[in-house]
Tab-separated table of C-alpha atoms and ligand atoms in Angstrom:
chain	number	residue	atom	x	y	z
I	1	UNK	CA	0.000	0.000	0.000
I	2	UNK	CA	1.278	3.686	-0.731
I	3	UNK	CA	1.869	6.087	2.223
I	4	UNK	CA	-0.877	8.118	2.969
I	5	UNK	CA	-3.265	6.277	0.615
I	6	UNK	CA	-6.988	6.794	2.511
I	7	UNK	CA	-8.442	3.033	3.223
I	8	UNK	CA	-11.466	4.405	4.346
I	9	UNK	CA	-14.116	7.716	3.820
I	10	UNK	CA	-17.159	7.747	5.613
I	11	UNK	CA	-19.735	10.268	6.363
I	12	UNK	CA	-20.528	9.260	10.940
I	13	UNK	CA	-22.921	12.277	11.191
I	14	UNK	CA	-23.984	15.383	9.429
I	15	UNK	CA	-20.755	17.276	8.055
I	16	UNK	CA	-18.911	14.920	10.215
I	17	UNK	CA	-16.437	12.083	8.581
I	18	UNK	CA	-14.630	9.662	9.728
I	19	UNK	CA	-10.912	9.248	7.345
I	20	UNK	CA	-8.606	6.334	8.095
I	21	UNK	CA	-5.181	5.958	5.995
I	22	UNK	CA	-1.813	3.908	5.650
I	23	UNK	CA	0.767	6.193	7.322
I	24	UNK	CA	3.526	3.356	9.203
I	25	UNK	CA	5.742	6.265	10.070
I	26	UNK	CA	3.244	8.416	12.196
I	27	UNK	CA	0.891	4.703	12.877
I	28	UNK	CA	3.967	3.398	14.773
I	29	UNK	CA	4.487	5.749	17.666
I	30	UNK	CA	1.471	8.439	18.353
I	31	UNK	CA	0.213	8.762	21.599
I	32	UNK	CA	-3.085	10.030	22.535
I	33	UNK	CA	-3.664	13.830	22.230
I	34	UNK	CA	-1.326	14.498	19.643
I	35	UNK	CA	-2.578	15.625	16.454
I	36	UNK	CA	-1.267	15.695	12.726
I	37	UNK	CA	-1.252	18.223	10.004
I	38	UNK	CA	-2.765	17.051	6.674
I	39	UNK	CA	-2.421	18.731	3.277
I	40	UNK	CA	-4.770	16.979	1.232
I	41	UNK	CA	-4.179	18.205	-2.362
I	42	UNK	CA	-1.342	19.813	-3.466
I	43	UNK	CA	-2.939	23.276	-3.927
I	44	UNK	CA	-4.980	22.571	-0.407
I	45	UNK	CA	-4.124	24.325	2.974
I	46	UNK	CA	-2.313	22.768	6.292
I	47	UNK	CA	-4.985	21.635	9.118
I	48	UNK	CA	-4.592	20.022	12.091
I	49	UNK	CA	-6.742	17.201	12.872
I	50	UNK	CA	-6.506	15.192	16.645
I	51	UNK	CA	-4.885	11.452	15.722
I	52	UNK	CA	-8.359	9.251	16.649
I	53	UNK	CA	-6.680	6.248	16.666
I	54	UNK	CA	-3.319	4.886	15.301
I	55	UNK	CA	-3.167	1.452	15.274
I	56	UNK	CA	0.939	0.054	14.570
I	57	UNK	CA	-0.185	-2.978	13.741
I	58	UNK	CA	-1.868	-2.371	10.695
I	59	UNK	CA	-0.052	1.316	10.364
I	60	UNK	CA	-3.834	2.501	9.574
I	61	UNK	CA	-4.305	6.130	11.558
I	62	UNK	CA	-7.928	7.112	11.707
I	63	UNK	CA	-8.843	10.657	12.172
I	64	UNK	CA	-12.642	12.369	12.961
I	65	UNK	CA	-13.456	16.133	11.124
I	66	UNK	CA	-16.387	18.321	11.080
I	67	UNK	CA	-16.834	20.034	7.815
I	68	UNK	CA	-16.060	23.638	8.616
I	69	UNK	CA	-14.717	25.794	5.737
I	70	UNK	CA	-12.625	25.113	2.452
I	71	UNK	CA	-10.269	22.601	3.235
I	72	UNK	CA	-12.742	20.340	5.220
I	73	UNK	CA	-14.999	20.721	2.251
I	74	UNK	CA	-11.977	19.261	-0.363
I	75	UNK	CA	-10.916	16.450	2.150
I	76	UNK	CA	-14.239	15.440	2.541
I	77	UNK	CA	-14.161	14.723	-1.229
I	78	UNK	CA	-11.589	12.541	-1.585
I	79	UNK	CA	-11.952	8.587	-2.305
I	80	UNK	CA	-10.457	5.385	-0.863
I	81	UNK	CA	-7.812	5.011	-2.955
I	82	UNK	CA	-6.829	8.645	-3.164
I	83	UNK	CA	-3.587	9.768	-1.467
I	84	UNK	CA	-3.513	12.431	0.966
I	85	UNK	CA	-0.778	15.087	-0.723
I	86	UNK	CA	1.044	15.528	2.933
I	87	UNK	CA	0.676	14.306	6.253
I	88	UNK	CA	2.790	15.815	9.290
I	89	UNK	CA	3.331	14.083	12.792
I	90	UNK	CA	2.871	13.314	15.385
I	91	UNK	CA	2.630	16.354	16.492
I	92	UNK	CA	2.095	17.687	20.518
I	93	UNK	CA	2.461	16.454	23.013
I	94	UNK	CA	0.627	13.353	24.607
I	95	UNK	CA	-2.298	14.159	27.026
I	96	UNK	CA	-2.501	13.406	30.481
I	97	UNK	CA	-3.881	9.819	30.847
I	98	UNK	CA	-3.200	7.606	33.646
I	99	UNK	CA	-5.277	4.779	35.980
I	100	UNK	CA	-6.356	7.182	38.683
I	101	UNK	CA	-8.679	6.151	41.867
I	102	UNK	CA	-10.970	8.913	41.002
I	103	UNK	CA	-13.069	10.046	37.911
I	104	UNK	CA	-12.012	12.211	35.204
I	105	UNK	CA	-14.728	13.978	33.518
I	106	UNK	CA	-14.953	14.435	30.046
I	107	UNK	CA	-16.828	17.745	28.840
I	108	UNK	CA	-17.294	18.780	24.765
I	109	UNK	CA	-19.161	20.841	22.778
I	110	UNK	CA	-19.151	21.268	19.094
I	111	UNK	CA	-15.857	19.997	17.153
I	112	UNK	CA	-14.471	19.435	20.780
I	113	UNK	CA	-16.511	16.123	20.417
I	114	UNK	CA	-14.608	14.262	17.947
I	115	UNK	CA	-11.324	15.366	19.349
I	116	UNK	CA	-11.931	14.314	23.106
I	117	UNK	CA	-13.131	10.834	21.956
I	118	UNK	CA	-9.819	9.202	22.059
I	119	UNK	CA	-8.764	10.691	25.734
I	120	UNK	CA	-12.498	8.893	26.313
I	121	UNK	CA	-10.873	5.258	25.372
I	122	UNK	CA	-7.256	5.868	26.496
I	123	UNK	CA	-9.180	6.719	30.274
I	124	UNK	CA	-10.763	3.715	30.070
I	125	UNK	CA	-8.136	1.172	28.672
I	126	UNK	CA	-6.054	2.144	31.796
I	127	UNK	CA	-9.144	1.655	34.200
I	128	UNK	CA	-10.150	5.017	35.109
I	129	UNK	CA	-13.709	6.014	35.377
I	130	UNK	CA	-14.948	8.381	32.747
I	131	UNK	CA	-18.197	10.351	33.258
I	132	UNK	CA	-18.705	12.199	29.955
I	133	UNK	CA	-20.741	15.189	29.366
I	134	UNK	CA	-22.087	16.343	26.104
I	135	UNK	CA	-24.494	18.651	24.442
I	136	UNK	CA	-26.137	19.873	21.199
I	137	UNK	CA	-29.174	22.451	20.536
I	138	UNK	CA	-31.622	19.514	20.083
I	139	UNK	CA	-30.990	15.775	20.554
I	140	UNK	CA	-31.081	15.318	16.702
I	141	UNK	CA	-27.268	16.945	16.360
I	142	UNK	CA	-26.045	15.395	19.473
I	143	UNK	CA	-22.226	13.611	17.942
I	144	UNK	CA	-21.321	10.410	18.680
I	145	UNK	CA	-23.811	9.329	21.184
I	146	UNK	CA	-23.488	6.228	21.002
I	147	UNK	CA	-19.569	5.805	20.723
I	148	UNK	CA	-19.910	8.204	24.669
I	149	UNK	CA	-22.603	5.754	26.246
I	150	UNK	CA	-20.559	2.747	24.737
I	151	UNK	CA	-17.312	4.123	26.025
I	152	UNK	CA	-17.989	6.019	29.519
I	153	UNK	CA	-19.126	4.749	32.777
I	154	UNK	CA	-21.630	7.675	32.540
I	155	UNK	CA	-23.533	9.974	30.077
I	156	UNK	CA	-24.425	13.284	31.055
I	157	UNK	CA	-26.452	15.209	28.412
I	158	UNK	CA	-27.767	18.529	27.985
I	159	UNK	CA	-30.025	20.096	24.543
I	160	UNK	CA	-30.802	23.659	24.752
I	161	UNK	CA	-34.277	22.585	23.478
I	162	UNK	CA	-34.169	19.956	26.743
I	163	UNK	CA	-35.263	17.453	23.858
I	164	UNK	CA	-32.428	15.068	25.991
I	165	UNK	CA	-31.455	15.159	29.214
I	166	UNK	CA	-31.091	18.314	31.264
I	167	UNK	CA	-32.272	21.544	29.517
I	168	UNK	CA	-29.399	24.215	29.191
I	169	UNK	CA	-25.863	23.938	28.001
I	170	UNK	CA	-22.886	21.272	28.848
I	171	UNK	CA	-22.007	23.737	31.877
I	172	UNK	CA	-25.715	23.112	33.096
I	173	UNK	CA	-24.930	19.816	33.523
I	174	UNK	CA	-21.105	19.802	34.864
I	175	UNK	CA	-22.813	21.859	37.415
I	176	UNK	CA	-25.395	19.460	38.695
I	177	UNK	CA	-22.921	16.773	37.911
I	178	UNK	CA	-20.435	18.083	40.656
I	179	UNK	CA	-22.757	19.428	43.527
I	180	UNK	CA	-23.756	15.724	44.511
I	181	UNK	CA	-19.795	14.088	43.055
I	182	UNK	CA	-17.095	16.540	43.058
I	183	UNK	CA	-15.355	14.908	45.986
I	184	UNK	CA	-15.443	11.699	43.315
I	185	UNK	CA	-13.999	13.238	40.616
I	186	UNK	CA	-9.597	13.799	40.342
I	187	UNK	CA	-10.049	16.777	37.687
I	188	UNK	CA	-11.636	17.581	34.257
I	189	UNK	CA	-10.913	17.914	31.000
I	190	UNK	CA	-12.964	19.914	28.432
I	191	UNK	CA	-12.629	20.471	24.888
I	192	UNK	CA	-14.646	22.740	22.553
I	193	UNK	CA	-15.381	26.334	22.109
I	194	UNK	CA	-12.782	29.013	24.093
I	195	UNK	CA	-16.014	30.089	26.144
I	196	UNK	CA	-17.299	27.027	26.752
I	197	UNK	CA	-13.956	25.563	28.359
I	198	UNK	CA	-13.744	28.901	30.315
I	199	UNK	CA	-16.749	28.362	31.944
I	200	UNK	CA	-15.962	24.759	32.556
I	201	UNK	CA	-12.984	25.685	33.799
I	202	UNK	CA	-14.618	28.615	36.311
I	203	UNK	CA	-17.433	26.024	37.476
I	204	UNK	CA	-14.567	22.978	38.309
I	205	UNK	CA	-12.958	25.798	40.379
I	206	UNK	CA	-15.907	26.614	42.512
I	207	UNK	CA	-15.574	22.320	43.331
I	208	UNK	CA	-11.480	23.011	43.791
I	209	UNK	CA	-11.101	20.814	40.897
I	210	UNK	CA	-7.933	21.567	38.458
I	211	UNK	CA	-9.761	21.598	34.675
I	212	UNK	CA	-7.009	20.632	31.825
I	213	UNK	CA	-8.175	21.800	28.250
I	214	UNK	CA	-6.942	20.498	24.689
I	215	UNK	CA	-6.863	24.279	22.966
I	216	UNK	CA	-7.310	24.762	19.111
I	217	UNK	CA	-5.460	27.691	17.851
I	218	UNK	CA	-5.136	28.291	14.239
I	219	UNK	CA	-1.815	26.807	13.331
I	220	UNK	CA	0.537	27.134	10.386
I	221	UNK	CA	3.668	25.056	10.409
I	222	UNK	CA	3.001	22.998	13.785
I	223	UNK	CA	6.866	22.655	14.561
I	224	UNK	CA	6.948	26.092	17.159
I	225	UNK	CA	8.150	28.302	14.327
I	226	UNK	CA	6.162	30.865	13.354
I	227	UNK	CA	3.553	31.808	16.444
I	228	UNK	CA	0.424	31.699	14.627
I	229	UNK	CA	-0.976	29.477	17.914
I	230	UNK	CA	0.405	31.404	20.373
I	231	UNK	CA	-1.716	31.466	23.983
I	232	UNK	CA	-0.914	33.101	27.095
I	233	UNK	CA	-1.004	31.604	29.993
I	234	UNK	CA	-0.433	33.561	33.347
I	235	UNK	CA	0.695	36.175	30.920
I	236	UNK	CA	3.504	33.843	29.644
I	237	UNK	CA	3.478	33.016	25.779
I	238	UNK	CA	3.665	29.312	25.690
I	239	UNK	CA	2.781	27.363	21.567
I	240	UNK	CA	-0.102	25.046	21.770
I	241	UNK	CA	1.745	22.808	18.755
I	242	UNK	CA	4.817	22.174	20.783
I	243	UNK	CA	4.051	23.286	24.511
I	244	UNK	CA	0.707	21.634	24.107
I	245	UNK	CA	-2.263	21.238	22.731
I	246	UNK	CA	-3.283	20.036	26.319
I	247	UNK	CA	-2.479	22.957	29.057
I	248	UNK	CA	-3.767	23.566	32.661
I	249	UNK	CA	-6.274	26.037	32.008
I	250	UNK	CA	-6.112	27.751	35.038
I	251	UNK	CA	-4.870	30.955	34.118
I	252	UNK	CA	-5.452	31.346	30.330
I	253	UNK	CA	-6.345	34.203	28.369
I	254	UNK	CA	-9.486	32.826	26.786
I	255	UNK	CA	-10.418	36.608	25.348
I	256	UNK	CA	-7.214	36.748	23.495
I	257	UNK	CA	-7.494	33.163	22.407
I	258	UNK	CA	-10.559	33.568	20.764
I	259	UNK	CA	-9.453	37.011	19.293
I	260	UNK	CA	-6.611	35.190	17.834
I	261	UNK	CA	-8.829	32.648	16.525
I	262	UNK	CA	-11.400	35.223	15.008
I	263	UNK	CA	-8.253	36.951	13.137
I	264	UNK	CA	-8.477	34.870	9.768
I	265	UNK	CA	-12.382	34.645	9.629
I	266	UNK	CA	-13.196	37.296	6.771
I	267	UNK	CA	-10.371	35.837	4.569
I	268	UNK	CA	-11.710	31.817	5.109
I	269	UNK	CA	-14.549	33.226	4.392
I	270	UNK	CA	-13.895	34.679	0.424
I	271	UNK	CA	-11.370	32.205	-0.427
I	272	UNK	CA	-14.675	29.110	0.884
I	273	UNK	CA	-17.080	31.659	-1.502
I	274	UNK	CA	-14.158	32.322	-4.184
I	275	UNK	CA	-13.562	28.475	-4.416
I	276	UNK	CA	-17.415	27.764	-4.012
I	277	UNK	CA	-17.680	29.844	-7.556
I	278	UNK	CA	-14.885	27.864	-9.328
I	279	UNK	CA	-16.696	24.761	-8.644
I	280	UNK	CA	-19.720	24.648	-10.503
I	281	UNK	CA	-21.565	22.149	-8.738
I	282	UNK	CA	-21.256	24.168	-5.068
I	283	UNK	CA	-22.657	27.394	-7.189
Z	1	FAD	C1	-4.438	20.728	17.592
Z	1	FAD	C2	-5.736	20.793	16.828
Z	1	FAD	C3	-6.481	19.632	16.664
Z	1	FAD	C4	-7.672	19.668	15.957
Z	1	FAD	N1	-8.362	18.505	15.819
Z	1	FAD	C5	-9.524	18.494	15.139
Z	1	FAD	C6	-10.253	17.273	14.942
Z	1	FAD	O1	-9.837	16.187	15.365
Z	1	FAD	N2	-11.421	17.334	14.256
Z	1	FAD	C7	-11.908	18.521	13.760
Z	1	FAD	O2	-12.985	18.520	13.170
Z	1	FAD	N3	-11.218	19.673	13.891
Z	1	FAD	C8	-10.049	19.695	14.568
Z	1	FAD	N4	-9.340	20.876	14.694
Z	1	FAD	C9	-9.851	22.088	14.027
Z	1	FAD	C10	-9.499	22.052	12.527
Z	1	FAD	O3	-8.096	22.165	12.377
Z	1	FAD	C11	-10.194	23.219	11.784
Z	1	FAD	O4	-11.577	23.007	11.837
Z	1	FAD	C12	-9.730	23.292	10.327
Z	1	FAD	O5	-8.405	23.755	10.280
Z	1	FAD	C13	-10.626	24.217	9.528
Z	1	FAD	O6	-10.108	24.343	8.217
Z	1	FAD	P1	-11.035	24.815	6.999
Z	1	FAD	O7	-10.152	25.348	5.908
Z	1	FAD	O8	-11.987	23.744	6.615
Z	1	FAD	O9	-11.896	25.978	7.610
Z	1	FAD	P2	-11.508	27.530	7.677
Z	1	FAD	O10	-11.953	28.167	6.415
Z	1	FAD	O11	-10.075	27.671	8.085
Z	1	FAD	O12	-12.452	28.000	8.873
Z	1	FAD	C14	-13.884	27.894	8.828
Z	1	FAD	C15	-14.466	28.201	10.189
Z	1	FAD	O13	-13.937	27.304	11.189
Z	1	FAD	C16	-13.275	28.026	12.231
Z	1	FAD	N5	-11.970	27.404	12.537
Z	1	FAD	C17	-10.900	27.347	11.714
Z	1	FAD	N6	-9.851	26.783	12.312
Z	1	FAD	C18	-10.283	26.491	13.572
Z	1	FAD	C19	-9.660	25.919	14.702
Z	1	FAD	N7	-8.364	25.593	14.690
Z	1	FAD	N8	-10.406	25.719	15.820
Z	1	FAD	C20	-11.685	26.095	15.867
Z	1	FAD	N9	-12.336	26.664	14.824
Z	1	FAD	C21	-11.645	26.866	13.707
Z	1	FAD	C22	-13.000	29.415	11.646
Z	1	FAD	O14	-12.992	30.387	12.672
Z	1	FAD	C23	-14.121	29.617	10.670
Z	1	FAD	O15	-15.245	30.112	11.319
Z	1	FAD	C24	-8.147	20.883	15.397
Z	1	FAD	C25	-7.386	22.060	15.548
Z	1	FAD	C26	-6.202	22.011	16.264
Z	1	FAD	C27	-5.379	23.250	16.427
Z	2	FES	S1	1.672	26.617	14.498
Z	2	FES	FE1	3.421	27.823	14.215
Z	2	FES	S2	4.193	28.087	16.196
Z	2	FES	FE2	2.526	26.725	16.475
């Protein structure tokens, strides 16, 4: 089989897919958390994507993507078959995962789902208890249900609509989560939007519970060279591709984070319109 040739391309939910490829080199040694930066065509853009499983015996990695702007739209074209143009990694550094006496619970929200799905089964292969806690406006768009009751010891859900579980937002139900269980629970770990894990992070505190985060910057080159993903952290400028993407996030700027984040959004959005027009089927 070629290097980087994609095995398997399947559509898991709405907009989301599910890519798995023959890469031996990254296959043989990534550990959970780290993440790998795919070109897929030649003329395409970098984007990191979380590793969602690597498996080095059959050098297969598998990776999870919501469709969010131009290049998610061209990767989710391409065919078994196909070969990805470039594929970078592994790249991070691992998360925090250990057998702990305690539970470690798992909050997402929005992309934050597919990327805190592997912590889910690395928790659990080393015999921690996972609570997980997830959310969506109405139960319909609620990701990967079934892989979180499958996977955790326990399913907490919130829909704003309160068409599932408690009525509100993922925070809604950390919070009623932790007034009857915080003294069960050894810290948590959220992943999603910057306000969402800053409120997380705010509500653990109230319990005296550390909250660890997986941030998403934008990110150019991956390697620590050029600062695009730049956070600060107790007014320190630490690079979530080298220094993370998992951090402590007691003491992050979230307002600056999500500044940064905003500071490309105009631009992704002409060249997704501009490219939209050269393709006459998206017209
Ligand atoms: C370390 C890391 C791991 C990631 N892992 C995953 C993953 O496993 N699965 C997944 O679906 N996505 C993941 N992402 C986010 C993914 O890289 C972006 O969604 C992707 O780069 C968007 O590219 P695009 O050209 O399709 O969209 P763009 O045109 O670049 O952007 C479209 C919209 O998405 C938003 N966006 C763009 N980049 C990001 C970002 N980095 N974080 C949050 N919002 C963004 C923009 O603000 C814009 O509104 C990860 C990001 C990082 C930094
Ligand atoms: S992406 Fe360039 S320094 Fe992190």
């Amino acid at each position: 089989m070629v290097i980087d040739e994609i095995v398997s391309h399947e559509s898991v939910a709405p907009g989301v897919f599910r890519l798995s490829f023959y890469e031996p080199r990254i296959a043989s040694h990534a550990k959970t958390g780290q993440f790998v930066i795919v070109i897929p065509l030649e003329t395409g853009e970098r984007i990191p994507l979380t590793i969602n499983r690597a498996d080095p015996k059959t050098n297969i990695i598998t990776l999870v993507y919501q469709v969010v702007g131009k290049t998610t739209v061209l990767l989710s074209t391409l065919q078994p078959g196909q070969k990805l143009h470039a594929v970078l990694g592994p790249l991070g550094k691992p998360s925090h995962i250990e057998k702990l006496d305690k539970t470690v619970v798992l909050v997402s929200g929005g992309l934050g789902a597919a990327i805190i799905l592997p912590e889910m089964y690395a928790f659990r292969a080393v015999g921690t208890l996972v609570v997980s806690v997830i959310g969506a406006r109405t139960e319909d768009l609620l990701l990967f249900r079934d892989e979180f009751e499958r996977h955790s010891d326990r399913v907490l859900i919130a829909t704003n609509d309160g068409s599932c579980g408690v009525k509100g937002f993922v925070t809604d139900a950390l919070e009623t989560y932790l007034q009857e269980h915080a003294s069960e629970v050894a810290f948590v770990k959220a992943i999603g939007p910057n306000r969402m894990m800053e409120a997380v992070t705010k509500i653990a505190a109230k319990y005296n519970l550390p909250t660890y985060v997986s941030l998403t910057s934008i990110m150019v080159d991956g390697t620590g060279m050029c600062g695009s993903c730049r956070v600060s952290i107790h007014g320190k400028i630490y690079h979530v591709c080298v220094d993370g993407p998992e951090f402590l996030a007691e003491g992050i700027d979230f307002t600056e984070l999500e500044n940064r984040n905003k500071r490309f959004q105009e631009m992704e959005k002409k060249a997704y319109e501009t490219w939209c027009q050269c393709q006459p089927e998206r017209r």
